[in-house]
Amino acid sequence: MLGDWLRDGPMVPLARPATVPYGPLLTGPGFAAHSVQQVIEWARSHSLWQMMFGLACCAIEMMAANASLYDLDRFGVIPRGSPRQSDLLIVSGTVTYKVAGMVDRVYQQMAEPRWVIAMGDCATAGSLYYHDGYSVVKGVDQIVPVDVYVSGCPPRPEALIDGILELERIIRGEEPRPMAGGSR
């Protein structure tokens, strides 16, 4: 038994924690919910604390989404200064092999459950820099698991807001919306 622990290491990483539903229907004056799990998923989806990891021109659009015109605060997305207080990592821009270790370290320091949005063509697939350079990672999903991809070069703040709303749907356990002009 002890030998297995030493061989496998003290920690075994899990992809996602298993969700367990808590209790039946909850009712109260002006309040009805299917279960405590539904309330927890709603609260998690509407209180995302983001850790911004801006690496290139997409970071300007990410900052614009946080500014007063688009105001991500109204969606419950609050920027945090520490990964230990964050549960959403937004990677925007070109990820190089030199930065890849830092992205992974920030992701590992985040609290569970945690989610990742890859913003821009460089973060999702390496863009044109991947084909012309030796130092660019093909996508941030090579380093950390990505939940939502936001395409564009650079994507508009509206696209990031749409990606955040899609992530909120995923957190609540709803079906993702079908892609425009195609099927999944």
CSV table of C-alpha atoms in Angstrom, one decimal:
chain,number,residue,atom,x,y,z
A,1,MET,CA,0.0,0.0,0.0
A,2,LEU,CA,2.7,2.4,1.0
A,3,GLY,CA,4.8,1.4,-2.1
A,4,ASP,CA,1.9,2.3,-4.4
A,5,TRP,CA,1.7,5.8,-2.9
A,6,LEU,CA,5.4,6.3,-3.3
A,7,ARG,CA,5.3,5.0,-6.9
A,8,ASP,CA,2.3,7.0,-8.0
A,9,GLY,CA,3.3,10.2,-6.2
A,10,PRO,CA,1.4,12.1,-3.4
A,11,MET,CA,-1.0,13.8,-5.8
A,12,VAL,CA,-2.9,12.5,-8.8
A,13,PRO,CA,-4.3,15.3,-11.0
A,14,LEU,CA,-7.9,15.0,-12.1
A,15,ALA,CA,-9.4,16.5,-15.2
A,16,ARG,CA,-12.6,17.8,-13.6
A,17,PRO,CA,-14.1,17.2,-10.1
A,18,ALA,CA,-17.1,14.9,-10.2
A,19,THR,CA,-20.4,16.8,-9.6
A,20,VAL,CA,-22.8,15.3,-7.1
A,21,PRO,CA,-26.4,16.5,-6.9
A,22,TYR,CA,-27.5,17.7,-3.5
A,23,GLY,CA,-31.0,17.0,-2.4
A,24,PRO,CA,-34.4,17.3,-4.1
A,25,LEU,CA,-36.6,20.3,-4.8
A,26,LEU,CA,-36.0,23.4,-2.6
A,27,THR,CA,-38.8,25.9,-2.1
A,28,GLY,CA,-39.4,29.0,-0.2
A,29,PRO,CA,-41.3,32.3,-0.4
A,30,GLY,CA,-40.4,33.6,-3.9
A,31,PHE,CA,-37.8,30.9,-4.4
A,32,ALA,CA,-37.9,27.5,-6.1
A,33,ALA,CA,-34.9,25.4,-7.3
A,34,HIS,CA,-34.5,21.9,-8.5
A,35,SER,CA,-31.7,21.1,-6.1
A,36,VAL,CA,-28.8,22.7,-4.2
A,37,GLN,CA,-26.6,21.7,-7.1
A,38,GLN,CA,-28.6,23.9,-9.4
A,39,VAL,CA,-28.2,26.8,-7.0
A,40,ILE,CA,-24.4,26.1,-6.8
A,41,GLU,CA,-24.1,25.9,-10.6
A,42,TRP,CA,-26.0,29.2,-11.0
A,43,ALA,CA,-23.8,30.9,-8.4
A,44,ARG,CA,-20.6,29.6,-10.0
A,45,SER,CA,-21.7,30.7,-13.5
A,46,HIS,CA,-22.5,34.2,-12.3
A,47,SER,CA,-19.5,34.9,-10.2
A,48,LEU,CA,-16.4,34.2,-12.4
A,49,TRP,CA,-13.2,35.7,-11.1
A,50,GLN,CA,-10.9,36.1,-14.0
A,51,MET,CA,-7.1,35.9,-14.1
A,52,MET,CA,-6.1,37.8,-17.2
A,53,PHE,CA,-3.0,36.4,-19.1
A,54,GLY,CA,-2.6,38.9,-21.9
A,55,LEU,CA,0.4,38.2,-24.2
A,56,ALA,CA,-0.2,40.2,-27.4
A,57,CYS,CA,-2.7,42.4,-29.2
A,58,CYS,CA,-5.7,40.3,-28.0
A,59,ALA,CA,-4.9,41.6,-24.5
A,60,ILE,CA,-5.9,45.1,-25.6
A,61,GLU,CA,-9.4,43.8,-26.6
A,62,MET,CA,-9.6,41.9,-23.3
A,63,MET,CA,-8.8,45.1,-21.4
A,64,ALA,CA,-11.5,46.9,-23.5
A,65,ALA,CA,-14.0,44.3,-22.5
A,66,ASN,CA,-13.2,45.1,-18.8
A,67,ALA,CA,-13.5,48.8,-19.4
A,68,SER,CA,-16.6,50.9,-19.0
A,69,LEU,CA,-18.1,50.5,-22.5
A,70,TYR,CA,-18.5,46.7,-22.3
A,71,ASP,CA,-18.1,46.3,-18.5
A,72,LEU,CA,-17.7,42.6,-17.7
A,73,ASP,CA,-18.6,43.3,-14.1
A,74,ARG,CA,-22.3,43.4,-15.0
A,75,PHE,CA,-21.9,39.7,-16.0
A,76,GLY,CA,-20.3,38.8,-12.7
A,77,VAL,CA,-16.8,38.5,-14.2
A,78,ILE,CA,-14.4,40.3,-11.8
A,79,PRO,CA,-10.7,40.7,-12.5
A,80,ARG,CA,-8.4,39.4,-9.8
A,81,GLY,CA,-4.7,40.0,-9.2
A,82,SER,CA,-3.8,36.6,-7.9
A,83,PRO,CA,-4.4,33.1,-9.4
A,84,ARG,CA,-5.3,31.7,-6.0
A,85,GLN,CA,-8.4,33.9,-6.0
A,86,SER,CA,-9.4,33.2,-9.6
A,87,ASP,CA,-11.4,30.5,-11.2
A,88,LEU,CA,-11.3,31.7,-14.9
A,89,LEU,CA,-8.1,32.0,-16.9
A,90,ILE,CA,-8.3,34.0,-20.1
A,91,VAL,CA,-5.3,33.4,-22.2
A,92,SER,CA,-5.1,36.0,-25.0
A,93,GLY,CA,-2.3,36.2,-27.4
A,94,THR,CA,0.7,34.3,-28.7
A,95,VAL,CA,1.9,31.6,-26.3
A,96,THR,CA,5.6,30.7,-26.8
A,97,TYR,CA,7.4,27.8,-25.3
A,98,LYS,CA,9.2,30.2,-23.0
A,99,VAL,CA,5.9,31.4,-21.6
A,100,ALA,CA,4.2,27.9,-21.6
A,101,GLY,CA,5.6,27.0,-18.2
A,102,MET,CA,4.3,30.2,-16.7
A,103,VAL,CA,0.8,29.6,-18.1
A,104,ASP,CA,0.8,26.1,-16.6
A,105,ARG,CA,2.0,27.4,-13.2
A,106,VAL,CA,-0.7,30.1,-13.1
A,107,TYR,CA,-3.3,27.4,-14.0
A,108,GLN,CA,-2.1,25.0,-11.3
A,109,GLN,CA,-2.3,27.8,-8.7
A,110,MET,CA,-5.9,28.5,-9.5
A,111,ALA,CA,-8.7,27.2,-7.2
A,112,GLU,CA,-10.9,24.3,-8.3
A,113,PRO,CA,-13.2,24.3,-10.2
A,114,ARG,CA,-11.3,26.3,-12.8
A,115,TRP,CA,-12.0,27.2,-16.4
A,116,VAL,CA,-10.0,28.4,-19.3
A,117,ILE,CA,-10.9,30.6,-22.3
A,118,ALA,CA,-8.5,30.8,-25.2
A,119,MET,CA,-8.9,34.2,-26.8
A,120,GLY,CA,-7.7,34.9,-30.3
A,121,ASP,CA,-6.2,32.9,-33.2
A,122,CYS,CA,-2.8,32.8,-31.6
A,123,ALA,CA,-4.0,31.3,-28.3
A,124,THR,CA,-6.3,28.8,-30.0
A,125,ALA,CA,-4.1,27.5,-32.9
A,126,GLY,CA,-0.8,29.5,-32.9
A,127,SER,CA,-2.0,31.5,-35.9
A,128,LEU,CA,0.5,32.5,-38.6
A,129,TYR,CA,3.3,32.6,-36.1
A,130,TYR,CA,3.2,28.9,-35.5
A,131,HIS,CA,4.0,28.1,-39.1
A,132,ASP,CA,6.8,30.8,-39.5
A,133,GLY,CA,8.4,30.4,-36.1
A,134,TYR,CA,10.0,27.7,-34.0
A,135,SER,CA,9.1,29.1,-30.6
A,136,VAL,CA,5.3,29.3,-30.8
A,137,VAL,CA,3.0,26.7,-29.2
A,138,LYS,CA,0.3,25.5,-31.6
A,139,GLY,CA,-2.4,26.4,-29.1
A,140,VAL,CA,-2.8,26.9,-25.4
A,141,ASP,CA,-4.7,23.6,-25.3
A,142,GLN,CA,-1.4,21.9,-25.6
A,143,ILE,CA,-0.6,23.2,-22.1
A,144,VAL,CA,-3.8,23.5,-20.2
A,145,PRO,CA,-7.4,22.2,-20.9
A,146,VAL,CA,-9.5,24.8,-22.7
A,147,ASP,CA,-13.2,25.1,-22.1
A,148,VAL,CA,-14.1,27.9,-24.6
A,149,TYR,CA,-12.4,29.1,-27.7
A,150,VAL,CA,-12.9,32.7,-28.9
A,151,SER,CA,-11.8,33.1,-32.5
A,152,GLY,CA,-10.6,36.3,-34.3
A,153,CYS,CA,-7.5,38.2,-34.9
A,154,PRO,CA,-7.9,40.1,-32.6
A,155,PRO,CA,-11.4,39.2,-31.4
A,156,ARG,CA,-13.7,42.0,-30.5
A,157,PRO,CA,-14.8,42.5,-26.9
A,158,GLU,CA,-18.3,41.3,-28.0
A,159,ALA,CA,-16.8,38.0,-29.0
A,160,LEU,CA,-15.1,37.6,-25.6
A,161,ILE,CA,-18.5,38.4,-23.9
A,162,ASP,CA,-20.1,35.8,-26.0
A,163,GLY,CA,-17.5,33.3,-25.0
A,164,ILE,CA,-18.0,34.1,-21.3
A,165,LEU,CA,-21.8,33.7,-21.7
A,166,GLU,CA,-21.1,30.3,-23.4
A,167,LEU,CA,-18.9,29.3,-20.5
A,168,GLU,CA,-21.7,30.3,-18.1
A,169,ARG,CA,-24.0,27.9,-20.0
A,170,ILE,CA,-21.4,25.1,-19.7
A,171,ILE,CA,-21.0,25.7,-16.0
A,172,ARG,CA,-24.8,25.5,-15.4
A,173,GLY,CA,-24.8,22.2,-17.3
A,174,GLU,CA,-26.8,23.4,-20.2
A,175,GLU,CA,-26.2,22.4,-23.8
A,176,PRO,CA,-23.8,24.7,-25.7
A,177,ARG,CA,-25.4,26.8,-28.4
A,178,PRO,CA,-24.9,25.5,-32.0
A,179,MET,CA,-22.3,27.3,-34.0
A,180,ALA,CA,-23.5,29.9,-36.5
A,181,GLY,CA,-23.6,28.5,-40.0
A,182,GLY,CA,-22.8,24.9,-39.1
A,183,SER,CA,-23.1,22.1,-36.7
A,184,ARG,CA,-21.0,20.7,-33.9
